[in-house]
Amino acid sequence: MNAQKSLKKKNISRHPNNYHYIDNNNMTKEKWIQLKNYYSPHESNRTTALDRNGTIDKVSTCVVDRCICEKDQAEDCMRKVNIHMRKCEQYIEGGNIKETTLLLRQVNGRNGLIKDRSSCMKGNRDGGELRDEYHVKDKHEHERNRAYHPNNGPLPLQLGGEKNTHHNNLFLDKFGISSKRGKNELKCELKNELNDNLMLVLNYSSLQVLRSLNMRYAYVNNKEYFMSLSLICNQLAVNKFNDKEFWLILSNKLTKVLKIKNINKIFCIRWLSLILNSFARVHILNKDFMKEASAVIMQCRSKDEMHSFDISQIVNSFSKLNYIDYNLFEFLEKFIYDKIDELSYQSISNICNAYCKLGKNNEILFSHLSKRVQTNLDKFNEQELANILNSYSKLNEKYVNLFNKSLQHVLDRFYKFKPVEIVMITNAYSKCNIYCKSFFSSLYCYIKNYSALFQPGELAIIANSYATFNMREVHTFEFIKKRIINKEYLLEDRNVAMLLHAYGKLLIRDEDFILNLLKKKKDVIKSLDSRNLTLFYVSLVKLNIHIPPDIYKSFKIMISKNLYSFTDLALVSICYASMFYMYFDMKLISSILLLLNKRQASSRSFAHQIHVSLFVLHTLYDFCKFSFKFIECLYHLLIRAYHYVTQPNYYDINKSGIQKRIYPFIPKKFINVHTEVPVGPFVVDFLLLRRIDTQQSVRQLSETGKAKVTP
């Protein structure tokens, strides 16, 4: 987006009459040294330079004026180079080498002075004086540029014909382009050279920005300066100028500027919001700068001082940088209410995305925004619609009407969405537990045709969505597996847990794939939070896969180390999964049961799993051999579980995956199908294998646990 067009600012003269330039040829060596000392970033050197000679003030004033002009020229150069790059790409695609080479020549001609000037700024010296070749131009180069300019007549270059072939080759050779190379090679070479020229302009502009901020505040104390500063920063970010050192220095200098009293009178919200957006684009976070920016924004009292565009830019910047200032967001909320009818569709999307991360219930705000969204669903583009649905899915209150109305718009434009947007929408509907058969049919076709465009992490989220609705689509998971194999390193920690949870819940026992994933991502176990660690461990046990001893040891260490960070349901799930005969550890189980009793855990799901766990313990051990403390713990747990067991609907649990698969083949008349007893299949295996040899091995494993249990 062209920032200047959107801001609708006045045309400001780029060369005011009061700007004077220093004639480098008439500058003495002594004055250049004074000038260099003046530009030193240290205040002491600058003061010394001023005190040394009274005439330096005139020189410094001229330099300040020149720097401001050079900032505008740099901005103009960036704009022109961008235009040339776009034109060159169009000409290359069309096979018009003539126009392409002309544009390349013009860019090189324009950037000749920038190359010289940039070398001057870096401090190159020749004979003790700083080199400045700003006014030094090669006369022959100038004439050559004029001769080849389109306005001066046609060039002797005719593509596709046999005539003038010699002239064509000579013409191309003048610009270092071999006439024997193809269009693709020419395209790559021109793009590389244009990118080099663009980076030259960006480097020069960044240098000028920092130099201008080293000047006295009196010289930059005007609105036009901060306007130019914000526009240049915006262009640097748009063109992906990712020099972290520059952005950190800039943020430190701007932090000092924002601390100046009444700075908000000349540093208006519009320019500050653009600068914040620039930092968000390059993902550079300086908390001190964000804090000062927040303080300046909250000094705004009139709603006319802040446009709806500014609000959107501010909250989006804070959201992208994961720096949430609750006071600022609460302050901006009242401005959103006043301007809710003026918000653009992109602004609505940005505000929804930012405020959903607060973790607070902004029900009134989201209720007002949902009304605007529902009445204008056809006007949001694909990215905005995906962001909005993803934002509303994170709220405690699920806006079912919004999701139902959006569904048809999603289906109508399904193949216009990008893969990342499809993932966001799928995840949103699964979080809200809204299932649509047509949606998943379209999703299967989309994945089948464009599986190569998905990243492994995105496919893990889709797999988790299938698990939410208990959809055991083997063909879809085959596409997912093929895409992830040999790219496991691209999976984030939580993505691995999601993927294994999906395979475990749907009982897709692809042992080779899972073991390969487990071995390559075993270091992930040490960095998982309690929730994802639970999913990881329980899923592997459900699949009845032999976990390598070193990996299982890591699991036990991490669970024991973070035992108090797990929720009650997570602890019960781990205890229930630990009934698997290969990984039965009485020491771990006893520590979990004691903690659950201490917390007085109680719920229907808790009752089901603790009932099974106590049943297994009673089958294996003689409770009389336990300590009184542990027996008392088991007694209280059983009482809380029995409260739910006696309820008439206790056995009305969800049907298992096996039952759902065989249900269509069972006669519907004269047969009553009951749900399975609340004992997992691996627990039944554990009890059936309880022979003399198995019992001895289990008791040997639990000897260390008895020492823990018996005080």
JSON list of C-alpha atoms in Angstrom, two decimals, residues 6-123:
[
{"chain": "A", "resi": 6, "resn": "SER", "atom": "CA", "xyz": [-3.44, 6.62, 1.93]},
{"chain": "A", "resi": 7, "resn": "LEU", "atom": "CA", "xyz": [-2.44, 9.50, 4.17]},
{"chain": "A", "resi": 8, "resn": "LYS", "atom": "CA", "xyz": [-3.59, 12.13, 1.65]},
{"chain": "A", "resi": 9, "resn": "LYS", "atom": "CA", "xyz": [-0.92, 14.54, 2.80]},
{"chain": "A", "resi": 10, "resn": "LYS", "atom": "CA", "xyz": [-0.18, 17.89, 1.26]},
{"chain": "A", "resi": 11, "resn": "ASN", "atom": "CA", "xyz": [2.48, 18.19, -1.40]},
{"chain": "A", "resi": 12, "resn": "ILE", "atom": "CA", "xyz": [5.55, 19.52, 0.34]},
{"chain": "A", "resi": 13, "resn": "SER", "atom": "CA", "xyz": [8.27, 21.17, -1.69]},
{"chain": "A", "resi": 14, "resn": "ARG", "atom": "CA", "xyz": [11.30, 18.92, -1.75]},
{"chain": "A", "resi": 15, "resn": "HIS", "atom": "CA", "xyz": [13.73, 21.82, -2.22]},
{"chain": "A", "resi": 16, "resn": "PRO", "atom": "CA", "xyz": [12.67, 24.83, -0.13]},
{"chain": "A", "resi": 17, "resn": "ASN", "atom": "CA", "xyz": [14.31, 28.11, -0.95]},
{"chain": "A", "resi": 18, "resn": "ASN", "atom": "CA", "xyz": [16.00, 28.42, 2.44]},
{"chain": "A", "resi": 19, "resn": "TYR", "atom": "CA", "xyz": [18.04, 25.21, 1.99]},
{"chain": "A", "resi": 20, "resn": "HIS", "atom": "CA", "xyz": [21.71, 25.78, 1.27]},
{"chain": "A", "resi": 21, "resn": "TYR", "atom": "CA", "xyz": [24.30, 23.26, 0.20]},
{"chain": "A", "resi": 22, "resn": "ILE", "atom": "CA", "xyz": [27.96, 23.11, 1.09]},
{"chain": "A", "resi": 23, "resn": "ASP", "atom": "CA", "xyz": [30.38, 23.39, -1.81]},
{"chain": "A", "resi": 24, "resn": "ASN", "atom": "CA", "xyz": [32.78, 20.53, -1.14]},
{"chain": "A", "resi": 25, "resn": "ASN", "atom": "CA", "xyz": [35.48, 21.95, -3.38]},
{"chain": "A", "resi": 26, "resn": "ASN", "atom": "CA", "xyz": [35.70, 25.17, -1.35]},
{"chain": "A", "resi": 27, "resn": "MET", "atom": "CA", "xyz": [35.65, 23.40, 2.04]},
{"chain": "A", "resi": 28, "resn": "THR", "atom": "CA", "xyz": [38.97, 23.42, 3.83]},
{"chain": "A", "resi": 29, "resn": "LYS", "atom": "CA", "xyz": [40.38, 20.41, 5.59]},
{"chain": "A", "resi": 30, "resn": "GLU", "atom": "CA", "xyz": [39.98, 22.15, 8.96]},
{"chain": "A", "resi": 31, "resn": "LYS", "atom": "CA", "xyz": [36.28, 22.73, 8.39]},
{"chain": "A", "resi": 32, "resn": "TRP", "atom": "CA", "xyz": [35.75, 19.13, 7.34]},
{"chain": "A", "resi": 33, "resn": "ILE", "atom": "CA", "xyz": [37.38, 17.97, 10.59]},
{"chain": "A", "resi": 34, "resn": "GLN", "atom": "CA", "xyz": [35.15, 20.33, 12.56]},
{"chain": "A", "resi": 35, "resn": "LEU", "atom": "CA", "xyz": [32.15, 19.02, 10.68]},
{"chain": "A", "resi": 36, "resn": "LYS", "atom": "CA", "xyz": [33.14, 15.41, 11.40]},
{"chain": "A", "resi": 37, "resn": "ASN", "atom": "CA", "xyz": [33.47, 16.19, 15.12]},
{"chain": "A", "resi": 38, "resn": "TYR", "atom": "CA", "xyz": [30.07, 17.85, 15.08]},
{"chain": "A", "resi": 39, "resn": "TYR", "atom": "CA", "xyz": [28.45, 14.70, 13.74]},
{"chain": "A", "resi": 40, "resn": "SER", "atom": "CA", "xyz": [30.04, 12.53, 16.39]},
{"chain": "A", "resi": 41, "resn": "PRO", "atom": "CA", "xyz": [27.33, 10.64, 18.30]},
{"chain": "A", "resi": 42, "resn": "HIS", "atom": "CA", "xyz": [28.90, 11.76, 21.61]},
{"chain": "A", "resi": 43, "resn": "GLU", "atom": "CA", "xyz": [27.58, 15.05, 22.95]},
{"chain": "A", "resi": 44, "resn": "SER", "atom": "CA", "xyz": [30.97, 16.02, 24.41]},
{"chain": "A", "resi": 45, "resn": "ASN", "atom": "CA", "xyz": [32.68, 15.93, 20.99]},
{"chain": "A", "resi": 46, "resn": "ARG", "atom": "CA", "xyz": [29.84, 17.86, 19.45]},
{"chain": "A", "resi": 47, "resn": "THR", "atom": "CA", "xyz": [30.03, 20.61, 22.10]},
{"chain": "A", "resi": 48, "resn": "THR", "atom": "CA", "xyz": [33.80, 20.86, 21.69]},
{"chain": "A", "resi": 49, "resn": "ALA", "atom": "CA", "xyz": [33.42, 21.28, 17.96]},
{"chain": "A", "resi": 50, "resn": "LEU", "atom": "CA", "xyz": [30.93, 24.08, 18.47]},
{"chain": "A", "resi": 51, "resn": "ASP", "atom": "CA", "xyz": [33.06, 25.91, 21.00]},
{"chain": "A", "resi": 52, "resn": "ARG", "atom": "CA", "xyz": [36.24, 25.63, 18.95]},
{"chain": "A", "resi": 53, "resn": "ASN", "atom": "CA", "xyz": [35.10, 27.96, 16.19]},
{"chain": "A", "resi": 54, "resn": "GLY", "atom": "CA", "xyz": [32.19, 30.35, 16.23]},
{"chain": "A", "resi": 55, "resn": "THR", "atom": "CA", "xyz": [31.59, 29.97, 12.51]},
{"chain": "A", "resi": 56, "resn": "ILE", "atom": "CA", "xyz": [30.76, 26.27, 12.80]},
{"chain": "A", "resi": 57, "resn": "ASP", "atom": "CA", "xyz": [27.12, 27.09, 13.58]},
{"chain": "A", "resi": 58, "resn": "LYS", "atom": "CA", "xyz": [26.60, 28.32, 10.02]},
{"chain": "A", "resi": 59, "resn": "VAL", "atom": "CA", "xyz": [28.26, 25.22, 8.63]},
{"chain": "A", "resi": 60, "resn": "SER", "atom": "CA", "xyz": [26.19, 22.90, 10.83]},
{"chain": "A", "resi": 61, "resn": "THR", "atom": "CA", "xyz": [23.00, 24.65, 9.80]},
{"chain": "A", "resi": 62, "resn": "CYS", "atom": "CA", "xyz": [23.81, 24.05, 6.16]},
{"chain": "A", "resi": 63, "resn": "VAL", "atom": "CA", "xyz": [24.57, 20.39, 6.85]},
{"chain": "A", "resi": 64, "resn": "VAL", "atom": "CA", "xyz": [21.31, 19.94, 8.71]},
{"chain": "A", "resi": 65, "resn": "ASP", "atom": "CA", "xyz": [19.40, 21.41, 5.80]},
{"chain": "A", "resi": 66, "resn": "ARG", "atom": "CA", "xyz": [21.27, 19.17, 3.41]},
{"chain": "A", "resi": 67, "resn": "CYS", "atom": "CA", "xyz": [20.56, 16.05, 5.48]},
{"chain": "A", "resi": 68, "resn": "ILE", "atom": "CA", "xyz": [16.85, 16.80, 5.49]},
{"chain": "A", "resi": 69, "resn": "CYS", "atom": "CA", "xyz": [16.89, 17.25, 1.73]},
{"chain": "A", "resi": 70, "resn": "GLU", "atom": "CA", "xyz": [18.90, 14.07, 1.27]},
{"chain": "A", "resi": 71, "resn": "LYS", "atom": "CA", "xyz": [16.30, 12.14, 3.30]},
{"chain": "A", "resi": 72, "resn": "ASP", "atom": "CA", "xyz": [13.62, 13.27, 0.86]},
{"chain": "A", "resi": 73, "resn": "GLN", "atom": "CA", "xyz": [15.85, 12.40, -2.09]},
{"chain": "A", "resi": 74, "resn": "ALA", "atom": "CA", "xyz": [16.47, 8.93, -0.68]},
{"chain": "A", "resi": 75, "resn": "GLU", "atom": "CA", "xyz": [12.74, 8.40, -0.31]},
{"chain": "A", "resi": 76, "resn": "ASP", "atom": "CA", "xyz": [12.26, 9.54, -3.92]},
{"chain": "A", "resi": 77, "resn": "CYS", "atom": "CA", "xyz": [15.05, 7.19, -5.07]},
{"chain": "A", "resi": 78, "resn": "MET", "atom": "CA", "xyz": [13.40, 4.23, -3.38]},
{"chain": "A", "resi": 79, "resn": "ARG", "atom": "CA", "xyz": [10.12, 5.03, -5.07]},
{"chain": "A", "resi": 80, "resn": "LYS", "atom": "CA", "xyz": [11.77, 5.30, -8.50]},
{"chain": "A", "resi": 81, "resn": "VAL", "atom": "CA", "xyz": [13.77, 2.10, -8.09]},
{"chain": "A", "resi": 82, "resn": "ASN", "atom": "CA", "xyz": [10.61, 0.23, -7.09]},
{"chain": "A", "resi": 83, "resn": "ILE", "atom": "CA", "xyz": [8.86, 1.54, -10.22]},
{"chain": "A", "resi": 84, "resn": "HIS", "atom": "CA", "xyz": [11.79, 0.45, -12.38]},
{"chain": "A", "resi": 85, "resn": "MET", "atom": "CA", "xyz": [11.84, -3.01, -10.80]},
{"chain": "A", "resi": 86, "resn": "ARG", "atom": "CA", "xyz": [8.16, -3.54, -11.53]},
{"chain": "A", "resi": 87, "resn": "LYS", "atom": "CA", "xyz": [8.56, -2.33, -15.12]},
{"chain": "A", "resi": 88, "resn": "CYS", "atom": "CA", "xyz": [11.61, -4.54, -15.68]},
{"chain": "A", "resi": 89, "resn": "GLU", "atom": "CA", "xyz": [9.73, -7.60, -14.49]},
{"chain": "A", "resi": 90, "resn": "GLN", "atom": "CA", "xyz": [6.86, -6.80, -16.86]},
{"chain": "A", "resi": 91, "resn": "TYR", "atom": "CA", "xyz": [9.22, -6.32, -19.81]},
{"chain": "A", "resi": 92, "resn": "ILE", "atom": "CA", "xyz": [11.12, -9.51, -19.02]},
{"chain": "A", "resi": 93, "resn": "GLU", "atom": "CA", "xyz": [7.92, -11.53, -18.91]},
{"chain": "A", "resi": 94, "resn": "GLY", "atom": "CA", "xyz": [6.94, -10.05, -22.27]},
{"chain": "A", "resi": 95, "resn": "GLY", "atom": "CA", "xyz": [10.34, -10.75, -23.82]},
{"chain": "A", "resi": 96, "resn": "ASN", "atom": "CA", "xyz": [11.05, -7.04, -24.36]},
{"chain": "A", "resi": 97, "resn": "ILE", "atom": "CA", "xyz": [14.80, -6.96, -23.78]},
{"chain": "A", "resi": 98, "resn": "LYS", "atom": "CA", "xyz": [15.12, -3.52, -25.34]},
{"chain": "A", "resi": 99, "resn": "GLU", "atom": "CA", "xyz": [13.00, -1.76, -22.73]},
{"chain": "A", "resi": 100, "resn": "THR", "atom": "CA", "xyz": [14.49, -3.86, -19.94]},
{"chain": "A", "resi": 101, "resn": "THR", "atom": "CA", "xyz": [18.05, -2.88, -20.69]},
{"chain": "A", "resi": 102, "resn": "LEU", "atom": "CA", "xyz": [17.01, 0.78, -21.00]},
{"chain": "A", "resi": 103, "resn": "LEU", "atom": "CA", "xyz": [15.45, 0.71, -17.56]},
{"chain": "A", "resi": 104, "resn": "LEU", "atom": "CA", "xyz": [18.47, -1.03, -16.10]},
{"chain": "A", "resi": 105, "resn": "ARG", "atom": "CA", "xyz": [20.73, 1.62, -17.60]},
{"chain": "A", "resi": 106, "resn": "GLN", "atom": "CA", "xyz": [18.57, 4.37, -16.11]},
{"chain": "A", "resi": 107, "resn": "VAL", "atom": "CA", "xyz": [18.63, 2.77, -12.66]},
{"chain": "A", "resi": 108, "resn": "ASN", "atom": "CA", "xyz": [22.42, 2.46, -12.79]},
{"chain": "A", "resi": 109, "resn": "GLY", "atom": "CA", "xyz": [22.69, 6.06, -13.97]},
{"chain": "A", "resi": 110, "resn": "ARG", "atom": "CA", "xyz": [20.49, 7.35, -11.17]},
{"chain": "A", "resi": 111, "resn": "ASN", "atom": "CA", "xyz": [22.26, 5.30, -8.52]},
{"chain": "A", "resi": 112, "resn": "GLY", "atom": "CA", "xyz": [25.72, 6.40, -9.60]},
{"chain": "A", "resi": 113, "resn": "LEU", "atom": "CA", "xyz": [25.54, 9.40, -7.32]},
{"chain": "A", "resi": 114, "resn": "ILE", "atom": "CA", "xyz": [24.21, 7.21, -4.51]},
{"chain": "A", "resi": 115, "resn": "LYS", "atom": "CA", "xyz": [27.14, 4.82, -4.75]},
{"chain": "A", "resi": 116, "resn": "ASP", "atom": "CA", "xyz": [29.55, 7.74, -4.51]},
{"chain": "A", "resi": 117, "resn": "ARG", "atom": "CA", "xyz": [27.60, 9.33, -1.70]},
{"chain": "A", "resi": 118, "resn": "SER", "atom": "CA", "xyz": [27.39, 6.11, 0.25]},
{"chain": "A", "resi": 119, "resn": "SER", "atom": "CA", "xyz": [31.14, 5.69, 0.04]},
{"chain": "A", "resi": 120, "resn": "CYS", "atom": "CA", "xyz": [31.47, 9.23, 1.34]},
{"chain": "A", "resi": 121, "resn": "MET", "atom": "CA", "xyz": [29.25, 8.43, 4.31]},
{"chain": "A", "resi": 122, "resn": "LYS", "atom": "CA", "xyz": [31.34, 5.38, 5.15]},
{"chain": "A", "resi": 123, "resn": "GLY", "atom": "CA", "xyz": [34.35, 7.67, 5.58]}
]
